[in-house]
Tab-separated table of C-alpha atoms in Angstrom:
chain	number	residue	atom	x	y	z
A	1	MET	CA	0.025	0.012	-0.002
A	2	THR	CA	1.036	3.589	-0.628
A	3	GLU	CA	1.216	5.894	2.384
A	4	LYS	CA	-2.020	7.628	1.358
A	5	GLU	CA	-3.732	4.195	1.101
A	6	LEU	CA	-2.602	3.226	4.546
A	7	ILE	CA	-3.868	6.580	5.865
A	8	ILE	CA	-7.317	5.997	4.256
A	9	LYS	CA	-7.336	2.475	5.624
A	10	ALA	CA	-6.411	3.673	9.063
A	11	ASN	CA	-9.114	6.359	8.924
A	12	GLU	CA	-11.828	3.895	7.884
A	13	GLU	CA	-10.855	1.593	10.786
A	14	LEU	CA	-10.930	4.415	13.239
A	15	ASP	CA	-14.368	5.576	11.884
A	16	ALA	CA	-15.675	2.094	12.437
A	17	ARG	CA	-14.315	1.961	16.010
A	18	LEU	CA	-15.776	5.383	16.686
A	19	ALA	CA	-19.221	4.345	15.337
A	20	ALA	CA	-19.247	1.108	17.395
A	21	ALA	CA	-18.108	3.121	20.579
A	22	LYS	CA	-20.821	5.726	20.009
A	23	GLU	CA	-23.369	2.874	20.542
A	24	THR	CA	-21.798	1.857	23.749
A	25	GLY	CA	-20.900	5.213	25.042
A	26	ASN	CA	-17.150	4.300	25.161
A	27	LEU	CA	-15.950	7.720	24.195
A	28	VAL	CA	-14.252	10.547	26.037
A	29	VAL	CA	-16.472	13.052	24.223
A	30	LYS	CA	-19.873	11.408	23.981
A	31	ASP	CA	-22.026	14.244	22.579
A	32	ALA	CA	-19.986	15.355	19.475
A	33	THR	CA	-21.908	16.604	16.495
A	34	GLN	CA	-21.048	15.711	12.912
A	35	ASP	CA	-23.469	18.284	11.439
A	36	PRO	CA	-21.695	19.907	8.463
A	37	ASP	CA	-23.662	23.147	8.954
A	38	VAL	CA	-22.386	23.464	12.609
A	39	ILE	CA	-18.884	22.761	11.486
A	40	ARG	CA	-18.928	25.305	8.678
A	41	ALA	CA	-20.681	27.971	10.828
A	42	THR	CA	-18.007	27.507	13.548
A	43	PHE	CA	-15.303	27.824	10.935
A	44	GLU	CA	-16.760	31.031	9.562
A	45	LYS	CA	-17.441	32.501	12.999
A	46	GLY	CA	-13.771	31.923	13.832
A	47	LYS	CA	-12.522	33.502	10.573
A	48	GLY	CA	-10.801	30.223	9.598
A	49	ILE	CA	-9.573	29.388	13.104
A	50	PHE	CA	-10.895	26.704	15.472
A	51	ARG	CA	-10.517	26.808	19.231
A	52	LEU	CA	-9.843	23.188	20.394
A	53	PHE	CA	-10.930	21.340	23.553
A	54	PRO	CA	-8.076	19.963	25.744
A	55	ALA	CA	-7.288	16.278	25.052
A	56	PHE	CA	-5.739	14.688	28.132
A	57	VAL	CA	-4.412	11.139	27.665
A	58	PRO	CA	-3.701	8.454	30.299
A	59	ARG	CA	-0.967	5.803	29.900
A	60	ARG	CA	-0.660	2.443	31.746
A	61	PHE	CA	3.061	3.015	32.396
A	62	ASN	CA	5.064	5.529	34.327
A	63	LYS	CA	3.578	8.177	36.524
A	64	ALA	CA	2.422	11.854	36.014
A	65	GLY	CA	4.875	14.507	36.100
A	66	ARG	CA	1.970	16.955	37.110
A	67	ARG	CA	3.066	19.812	34.791
A	68	LEU	CA	0.192	19.747	32.391
A	69	LYS	CA	-1.849	22.480	34.274
A	70	LEU	CA	-4.381	19.750	35.090
A	71	HIS	CA	-6.191	19.970	38.407
A	72	PRO	CA	-4.564	17.628	41.030
A	73	ASP	CA	-7.844	15.883	41.650
A	74	ASP	CA	-8.114	14.783	38.015
A	75	TYR	CA	-4.932	12.791	37.156
A	76	PHE	CA	-6.734	9.481	37.507
A	77	VAL	CA	-10.106	10.578	36.046
A	78	PHE	CA	-9.950	7.519	33.644
A	79	GLY	CA	-9.739	5.072	36.613
A	80	MET	CA	-6.817	3.628	38.491
A	81	GLU	CA	-6.504	0.637	36.132
A	82	ARG	CA	-5.838	3.017	33.186
A	83	GLY	CA	-3.009	4.861	34.963
A	84	SER	CA	-2.409	8.500	35.400
A	85	ILE	CA	-2.698	11.257	32.755
A	86	THR	CA	0.782	11.885	31.406
A	87	GLU	CA	0.050	13.414	28.048
A	88	ARG	CA	-1.997	16.185	26.398
A	89	TRP	CA	-2.401	15.870	22.595
A	90	PHE	CA	-2.800	18.760	20.134
A	91	ALA	CA	-4.328	19.012	16.628
A	92	ALA	CA	-4.821	15.142	16.613
A	93	THR	CA	-6.996	13.460	14.017
A	94	ILE	CA	-5.998	10.007	15.255
A	95	ALA	CA	-6.684	8.168	18.584
A	96	ALA	CA	-4.070	6.909	21.060
A	97	GLN	CA	-3.320	3.172	20.905
A	98	ASN	CA	-3.970	2.559	24.547
A	99	GLY	CA	-5.108	-1.056	24.717
A	100	PRO	CA	-8.489	-2.767	24.817
A	101	THR	CA	-9.911	-0.803	27.770
A	102	ALA	CA	-9.220	2.565	26.170
A	103	LYS	CA	-11.835	5.052	25.047
A	104	ALA	CA	-12.094	4.926	21.306
A	105	ASP	CA	-11.379	8.634	20.921
A	106	GLU	CA	-8.563	9.062	23.377
A	107	GLY	CA	-6.227	11.825	22.304
A	108	MET	CA	-8.491	13.026	19.425
A	109	SER	CA	-8.928	16.759	19.177
A	110	TYR	CA	-12.367	18.302	19.274
A	111	VAL	CA	-13.366	21.778	18.279
A	112	CYS	CA	-15.381	23.987	20.739
A	113	VAL	CA	-18.398	25.511	19.022
A	114	ASP	CA	-18.685	28.387	21.596
A	115	TYR	CA	-17.876	29.289	25.161
A	116	ASN	CA	-21.470	29.235	26.202
A	117	THR	CA	-22.195	25.695	25.078
A	118	ASP	CA	-20.580	22.258	25.576
A	119	GLU	CA	-21.281	21.371	21.825
A	120	LYS	CA	-18.225	20.220	20.014
A	121	PHE	CA	-17.109	18.185	16.929
A	122	ALA	CA	-13.987	16.218	16.044
A	123	LEU	CA	-11.252	17.964	14.261
A	124	ARG	CA	-11.095	14.878	11.938
A	125	ASP	CA	-14.702	15.490	10.984
A	126	ALA	CA	-13.913	19.174	10.231
A	127	VAL	CA	-11.241	17.941	7.850
A	128	LYS	CA	-13.798	15.717	6.097
A	129	VAL	CA	-16.213	18.520	5.710
A	130	LEU	CA	-13.847	21.424	4.903
A	131	GLY	CA	-11.001	19.505	3.236
A	132	ALA	CA	-8.648	21.934	1.424
A	133	GLU	CA	-10.358	24.884	3.003
A	134	LEU	CA	-8.903	23.851	6.267
A	135	VAL	CA	-5.576	22.050	5.651
A	136	GLY	CA	-4.824	23.080	1.957
A	137	GLU	CA	-4.723	21.283	-1.382
A	138	GLU	CA	-1.278	19.821	-0.963
A	139	LEU	CA	-1.984	17.929	2.249
A	140	MET	CA	-5.421	16.682	0.997
A	141	GLU	CA	-3.901	15.436	-2.209
A	142	LYS	CA	-0.961	13.723	-0.702
A	143	TYR	CA	-2.189	12.562	2.711
A	144	ASN	CA	-6.005	12.804	2.546
A	145	GLY	CA	-6.024	15.194	5.492
A	146	TRP	CA	-3.898	16.412	8.325
A	147	PRO	CA	-0.889	14.120	8.720
A	148	MET	CA	0.671	15.104	12.120
A	149	TYR	CA	-0.147	15.924	15.717
A	150	SER	CA	1.808	17.141	18.696
A	151	LYS	CA	1.653	16.534	22.412
A	152	PHE	CA	2.933	17.417	25.829
A	153	PHE	CA	4.735	14.437	27.269
A	154	ASP	CA	4.782	14.641	31.030
A	155	ASN	CA	6.328	11.775	33.093
A	156	GLU	CA	7.961	12.075	36.481
A	157	ALA	CA	10.358	9.147	35.720
A	158	PRO	CA	12.385	8.486	32.534
A	159	LEU	CA	10.676	6.420	29.913
A	160	PHE	CA	11.879	2.939	28.651
A	161	HIS	CA	14.402	2.580	25.837
A	162	HIS	CA	12.276	2.072	22.741
A	163	LEU	CA	12.016	2.891	19.021
A	164	HIS	CA	9.266	3.966	16.657
A	165	LEU	CA	8.816	1.919	13.563
A	166	THR	CA	10.014	3.143	10.142
A	167	PHE	CA	7.398	3.538	7.535
A	168	GLU	CA	8.469	0.292	5.756
A	169	ASP	CA	8.224	-1.736	8.993
A	170	ALA	CA	4.933	-0.105	10.125
A	171	ALA	CA	3.373	-0.895	6.737
A	172	ARG	CA	3.796	-4.580	7.377
A	173	VAL	CA	1.251	-4.334	10.115
A	174	GLY	CA	-0.932	-1.767	8.317
A	175	LYS	CA	0.285	1.224	10.276
A	176	LEU	CA	2.421	4.290	9.669
A	177	GLY	CA	5.960	5.080	10.747
A	178	LYS	CA	6.607	7.645	13.412
A	179	PRO	CA	9.421	10.233	13.242
A	180	GLU	CA	9.114	12.680	16.115
A	181	CYS	CA	10.687	15.886	17.445
A	182	TYR	CA	11.330	17.184	20.915
A	183	TYR	CA	11.389	20.674	22.394
A	184	PHE	CA	11.715	21.525	26.098
A	185	PRO	CA	9.763	24.670	26.896
A	186	LYS	CA	11.109	26.667	29.804
A	187	GLN	CA	7.609	27.803	30.819
A	188	LEU	CA	6.484	24.212	31.856
A	189	ASN	CA	9.696	22.908	33.363
A	190	ASN	CA	10.009	24.445	36.815
A	191	TYR	CA	11.344	20.949	37.637
A	192	THR	CA	12.716	18.127	35.586
A	193	GLY	CA	11.623	15.032	37.321
A	194	GLU	CA	13.862	12.055	38.156
A	195	ALA	CA	16.239	12.174	35.159
A	196	ASP	CA	17.057	15.180	33.054
A	197	TYR	CA	18.847	13.207	30.301
A	198	THR	CA	17.704	11.259	27.219
A	199	TYR	CA	19.427	8.215	25.782
A	200	PHE	CA	19.703	8.115	22.002
A	201	GLY	CA	20.991	5.131	19.992
A	202	PHE	CA	23.982	3.001	20.937
A	203	ASP	CA	27.640	3.651	21.570
A	204	PRO	CA	29.380	3.473	18.137
A	205	ASP	CA	31.495	0.522	19.166
A	206	THR	CA	28.502	-1.595	20.150
A	207	ASP	CA	28.365	-5.080	18.531
A	208	PRO	CA	24.880	-5.955	17.265
A	209	GLU	CA	25.204	-9.332	18.978
A	210	GLU	CA	25.379	-7.524	22.353
A	211	ILE	CA	21.974	-5.972	21.623
A	212	LYS	CA	20.388	-9.274	20.692
A	213	ALA	CA	21.846	-10.926	23.797
A	214	ARG	CA	20.242	-8.391	26.086
A	215	ILE	CA	16.724	-8.353	24.446
A	216	ARG	CA	16.740	-12.145	24.234
A	217	ASN	CA	16.455	-12.179	28.092
A	218	PHE	CA	13.528	-9.699	28.132
A	219	LYS	CA	11.179	-12.149	29.906
A	220	ASP	CA	13.698	-13.346	32.411
A	221	ASP	CA	16.023	-10.636	33.666
A	222	ASP	CA	16.832	-6.822	33.479
A	223	THR	CA	18.011	-6.111	29.949
A	224	ARG	CA	20.037	-3.134	31.212
A	225	ILE	CA	19.998	-2.049	27.536
A	226	THR	CA	21.056	1.524	28.366
A	227	ASP	CA	24.404	0.219	29.411
A	228	LEU	CA	25.104	0.192	25.657
A	229	SER	CA	23.498	3.613	24.939
A	230	ARG	CA	24.559	7.219	25.134
A	231	ALA	CA	22.840	9.843	27.290
A	232	TYR	CA	22.534	13.541	26.655
A	233	ARG	CA	21.710	16.145	29.311
A	234	ILE	CA	18.612	18.077	28.509
A	235	GLU	CA	19.138	21.790	27.786
A	236	LEU	CA	15.781	23.695	28.254
A	237	GLY	CA	14.870	25.789	25.228
A	238	THR	CA	16.274	23.378	22.750
A	239	GLY	CA	15.245	20.179	21.078
A	240	TRP	CA	15.994	17.064	19.069
A	241	TYR	CA	14.844	15.261	15.975
A	242	THR	CA	14.350	11.552	16.449
A	243	PRO	CA	14.102	9.563	13.122
A	244	ALA	CA	11.954	6.423	13.056
A	245	GLY	CA	14.107	3.459	13.850
A	246	VAL	CA	16.273	5.146	16.380
A	247	ILE	CA	16.049	3.852	19.962
A	248	HIS	CA	15.717	6.398	22.666
A	249	ALA	CA	14.715	6.698	26.382
A	250	PRO	CA	13.186	10.099	26.914
A	251	ALA	CA	14.017	12.236	29.904
A	252	SER	CA	11.474	13.020	32.716
A	253	VAL	CA	11.316	16.592	31.369
A	254	LEU	CA	8.068	17.883	30.065
A	255	THR	CA	8.466	17.738	26.280
A	256	TYR	CA	6.564	19.341	23.432
A	257	GLU	CA	6.552	16.613	20.771
A	258	PRO	CA	5.501	17.388	17.153
A	259	GLN	CA	5.234	13.975	15.422
A	260	TRP	CA	3.698	11.954	12.599
A	261	ASN	CA	0.156	10.542	12.731
A	262	SER	CA	1.144	7.240	14.386
A	263	ASP	CA	1.498	5.577	17.845
A	264	VAL	CA	3.648	2.514	17.222
A	265	ASN	CA	6.769	1.335	19.095
A	266	SER	CA	9.069	-1.539	20.082
A	267	VAL	CA	10.328	-1.486	23.682
A	268	TYR	CA	13.811	-2.831	24.413
A	269	GLU	CA	14.075	-1.987	28.061
A	270	ASN	CA	12.049	-4.030	30.649
A	271	ILE	CA	12.748	-2.332	33.990
A	272	VAL	CA	12.868	1.466	34.517
A	273	SER	CA	12.802	3.152	37.862
A	274	GLY	CA	11.607	-0.099	39.375
A	275	GLU	CA	8.624	-0.471	37.069
A	276	VAL	CA	8.495	-3.695	35.130
A	277	TYR	CA	7.205	-3.809	31.557
A	278	PRO	CA	5.669	-6.917	29.913
A	279	PRO	CA	7.425	-8.885	27.132
A	280	GLU	CA	4.785	-8.299	24.563
A	281	MET	CA	5.945	-4.681	24.334
A	282	LEU	CA	9.037	-5.865	22.566
A	283	ASP	CA	7.392	-7.481	19.563
A	284	GLU	CA	3.701	-6.368	19.579
A	285	GLU	CA	4.119	-4.333	16.357
A	286	LEU	CA	5.498	-7.192	14.318
A	287	PRO	CA	3.695	-9.614	11.982
A	288	GLU	CA	2.800	-12.880	13.762
A	289	ASP	CA	5.310	-14.871	11.665
A	290	LYS	CA	8.095	-12.319	12.247
A	291	LYS	CA	8.666	-12.165	15.942
A	292	THR	CA	12.141	-13.585	16.423
A	293	ILE	CA	14.936	-11.598	18.123
A	294	ASP	CA	16.493	-11.013	14.669
A	295	ASP	CA	13.143	-9.528	13.519
A	296	VAL	CA	13.021	-7.276	16.529
A	297	PHE	CA	16.654	-6.181	15.944
A	298	ALA	CA	15.821	-5.545	12.326
A	299	LEU	CA	13.506	-2.692	13.362
A	300	LEU	CA	16.617	-0.641	14.209
A	301	ASP	CA	18.056	1.790	11.625
A	302	TRP	CA	21.477	0.633	12.726
A	303	ASP	CA	23.534	3.323	10.988
A	304	LYS	CA	21.631	6.085	12.615
A	305	ASN	CA	21.697	4.367	16.015
A	306	VAL	CA	25.530	4.149	16.057
A	307	ASP	CA	26.156	7.482	14.337
A	308	PRO	CA	29.342	8.856	15.989
A	309	HIS	CA	28.127	12.355	15.338
A	310	TYR	CA	24.538	11.848	16.532
A	311	ARG	CA	24.364	15.105	18.442
A	312	LYS	CA	25.643	17.121	15.539
A	313	HIS	CA	23.109	15.595	13.132
A	314	TYR	CA	20.003	15.597	15.425
A	315	PHE	CA	20.286	18.074	18.180
A	316	ARG	CA	18.279	21.276	17.420
A	317	ARG	CA	18.978	24.697	18.833
A	318	PRO	CA	16.315	27.345	17.951
A	319	VAL	CA	16.914	29.194	14.682
A	320	VAL	CA	15.661	32.780	14.702
A	321	GLU	CA	13.215	33.458	11.795
A	322	VAL	CA	12.298	37.135	12.733
A	323	GLU	CA	13.285	39.275	15.784
A	324	ASN	CA	12.319	42.868	16.282
A	325	GLU	CA	10.889	45.153	18.972
A	326	GLN	CA	7.460	43.679	18.661
A	327	TYR	CA	8.011	39.931	18.486
A	328	CYS	CA	10.490	37.020	17.973
A	329	SER	CA	9.687	33.945	15.894
A	330	LYS	CA	12.107	30.871	16.094
A	331	TRP	CA	12.174	27.555	14.363
A	332	ILE	CA	12.251	24.896	17.086
A	333	THR	CA	11.665	21.821	14.944
A	334	TYR	CA	13.285	21.609	11.589
A	335	GLY	CA	15.805	19.627	9.501
A	336	ASN	CA	13.492	16.776	8.549
A	337	PRO	CA	10.956	16.168	5.765
A	338	TYR	CA	7.908	15.470	7.907
A	339	ILE	CA	7.200	18.052	10.605
A	340	ALA	CA	8.123	21.524	11.713
A	341	ALA	CA	7.390	23.832	14.601
A	342	LYS	CA	7.976	27.420	15.731
A	343	GLU	CA	8.072	29.378	18.953
A	344	LEU	CA	6.497	32.799	18.791
A	345	THR	CA	6.951	35.377	21.454
A	346	VAL	CA	4.858	38.673	21.313
A	347	ASN	CA	6.315	41.386	23.602
A	348	PRO	CA	4.076	43.077	26.273
A	349	GLY	CA	1.536	45.435	24.890
A	350	GLU	CA	2.224	44.701	21.229
A	351	THR	CA	-0.165	43.765	18.415
A	352	VAL	CA	1.328	41.967	15.362
A	353	THR	CA	0.059	40.267	12.211
A	354	ILE	CA	1.794	36.928	11.753
A	355	LYS	CA	1.759	35.088	8.390
A	356	ASP	CA	2.523	31.397	7.880
A	357	ASN	CA	1.918	29.845	4.418
A	358	ALA	CA	0.619	26.572	5.841
A	359	ALA	CA	-2.173	25.349	8.214
A	360	TYR	CA	-0.953	24.750	11.733
A	361	GLY	CA	-2.077	23.854	15.302
A	362	CYS	CA	-0.849	25.878	18.229
A	363	ILE	CA	-0.745	25.921	22.096
A	364	PHE	CA	-0.200	28.932	24.291
A	365	VAL	CA	2.409	28.391	27.107
A	366	GLN	CA	2.721	31.878	28.599
A	367	GLY	CA	0.689	35.078	28.964
A	368	HIS	CA	-2.749	36.298	27.692
A	369	GLY	CA	-4.165	38.344	24.871
A	370	LYS	CA	-6.098	37.935	21.589
A	371	PHE	CA	-5.574	35.404	18.793
A	372	GLY	CA	-7.622	36.425	15.755
A	373	VAL	CA	-11.221	36.774	17.041
A	374	PHE	CA	-10.525	34.657	20.121
A	375	ASP	CA	-9.250	35.430	23.644
A	376	ALA	CA	-6.020	33.469	24.253
A	377	GLU	CA	-4.423	32.584	27.581
A	378	ALA	CA	-2.050	30.084	29.039
A	379	PRO	CA	-4.093	28.401	31.793
A	380	THR	CA	-3.196	28.238	35.482
A	381	LEU	CA	-5.215	25.148	36.183
A	382	LEU	CA	-7.776	23.195	34.218
A	383	HIS	CA	-10.268	20.569	35.406
A	384	PHE	CA	-10.631	17.537	33.099
A	385	GLY	CA	-13.585	18.257	30.727
A	386	GLN	CA	-13.253	22.031	31.049
A	387	GLN	CA	-12.882	24.238	27.930
A	388	SER	CA	-9.746	26.269	27.528
A	389	SER	CA	-8.520	29.169	25.473
A	390	ASP	CA	-4.971	28.040	24.903
A	391	GLU	CA	-5.238	25.770	21.923
A	392	PHE	CA	-6.175	26.488	18.307
A	393	PHE	CA	-6.029	25.181	14.743
A	394	VAL	CA	-5.460	27.727	12.034
A	395	SER	CA	-6.606	27.028	8.452
A	396	GLU	CA	-4.223	27.452	5.502
A	397	LYS	CA	-5.927	30.626	4.221
A	398	ALA	CA	-6.110	32.197	7.720
A	399	ALA	CA	-2.444	31.439	8.207
A	400	THR	CA	-1.500	32.907	4.741
A	401	ASP	CA	-3.529	36.000	5.244
A	402	GLY	CA	-2.020	36.474	8.677
A	403	VAL	CA	-3.355	36.078	12.277
A	404	VAL	CA	-3.656	39.248	14.275
A	405	ILE	CA	-2.284	38.548	17.743
A	406	THR	CA	-2.342	41.099	20.709
A	407	ASN	CA	-0.477	40.715	23.917
A	408	LEU	CA	-2.763	42.318	26.532
A	409	SER	CA	-0.232	42.162	29.344
A	410	LYS	CA	1.882	45.217	30.274
A	411	VAL	CA	4.720	43.088	31.603
A	412	GLU	CA	4.549	39.439	30.478
A	413	PRO	CA	5.433	37.968	27.050
A	414	LEU	CA	2.826	35.998	25.110
A	415	VAL	CA	4.338	32.698	24.002
A	416	VAL	CA	2.814	30.221	21.570
A	417	LEU	CA	4.186	26.933	20.081
A	418	LYS	CA	3.036	26.215	16.540
A	419	HIS	CA	3.149	22.861	14.868
A	420	PHE	CA	3.182	22.327	11.124
A	421	GLY	CA	2.944	19.440	8.525
A	422	PRO	CA	5.421	18.654	5.854
A	423	ASN	CA	4.258	21.516	3.571
A	424	CYS	CA	5.492	24.389	5.660
A	425	PRO	CA	7.770	26.571	3.538
A	426	GLY	CA	11.168	28.047	4.580
A	427	VAL	CA	12.012	25.324	7.118
A	428	PRO	CA	15.811	25.360	7.830
A	429	GLN	CA	17.728	22.338	6.731
A	430	VAL	CA	20.606	20.557	8.415
A	431	ASP	CA	24.003	19.600	6.928
A	432	MET	CA	24.310	15.778	7.479
A	433	ASP	CA	27.989	15.582	6.371
């Protein structure tokens, strides 16, 4: 299958799951409308911009870092057996792969119709109704919709050493590959959890047989796989690009993660901070007849994993796009063909018109003001199920025409993170020599 065919197939499967879940009530958002007239009226009222409803996601593993601005009473709102809420997803037209007990629409983004009503609709339904009006002709033609999403990743302990499948390997199980990017916002990292370092790849002198020997004992003993890896201390206000097929163990730092529309991985580390992970996490994304240790090992992009210049090639310092007395725009995700992101800072009291020639999602992380026709503010504390004014999706035409942004504070910057798909122009490139 081509990538577009896989996307269409995945969308059809998700639509079927959502339809079935609607009958049983197994949805996070149970009252969403699919009325095209409501979707279009909301689009027009927002002048081509949607205000999104917060999408908090629990995970069975690790424990919440509690930096998501979520109310302390609500971290186990999905139930103790589902684990704590450790992520918030942005501009997501897919659902989290969270096991058989998960809500069918976990992680999906919904659009708020208005502040005075609880009515909402799925961003994926808005893409179906509006198509190129929302995301542009190029993305509709090539990907049949919006091909990426972003999230805040918020764990108190470091995560297990794992990789995300390449597009070729994911296609064997009818899924998409998952390149992803990291940025560590200073506004949300007043503390960095248990471990402020991330492992990437393996030491360049590592023998492949050493890796196989470790993961062969996944069911029986601690793999201690990070003995063979390399750790990099996290520097707030910077980031990384992590290609699919590269093994990594993310730090316990709250991370902004623009990534491809996928949720697939293979886990090589079975004990982290005293938490034990089940053996099926090693090979659950492999075909039934391809689950040997050699098959698991083959998921690695070996050359990238043992790149002696890994930091040079994949570490990302911000690159200033525009800086003047009114605002500063920086590229924070770049140097890859899939996803891009910017950090925009509007200075106190300023009003600016910002043009971006591609559709994007965004999340405000500091300050308050106006974003187009909307009020915008970084929240202090949100209850689960509460609307917010910190997340938006901007159509291609609205982005190209320019969004008027006002910082209403006399003293505090207004800061927003913006995530783009693969059609964003002007993204800086990286010399891989």
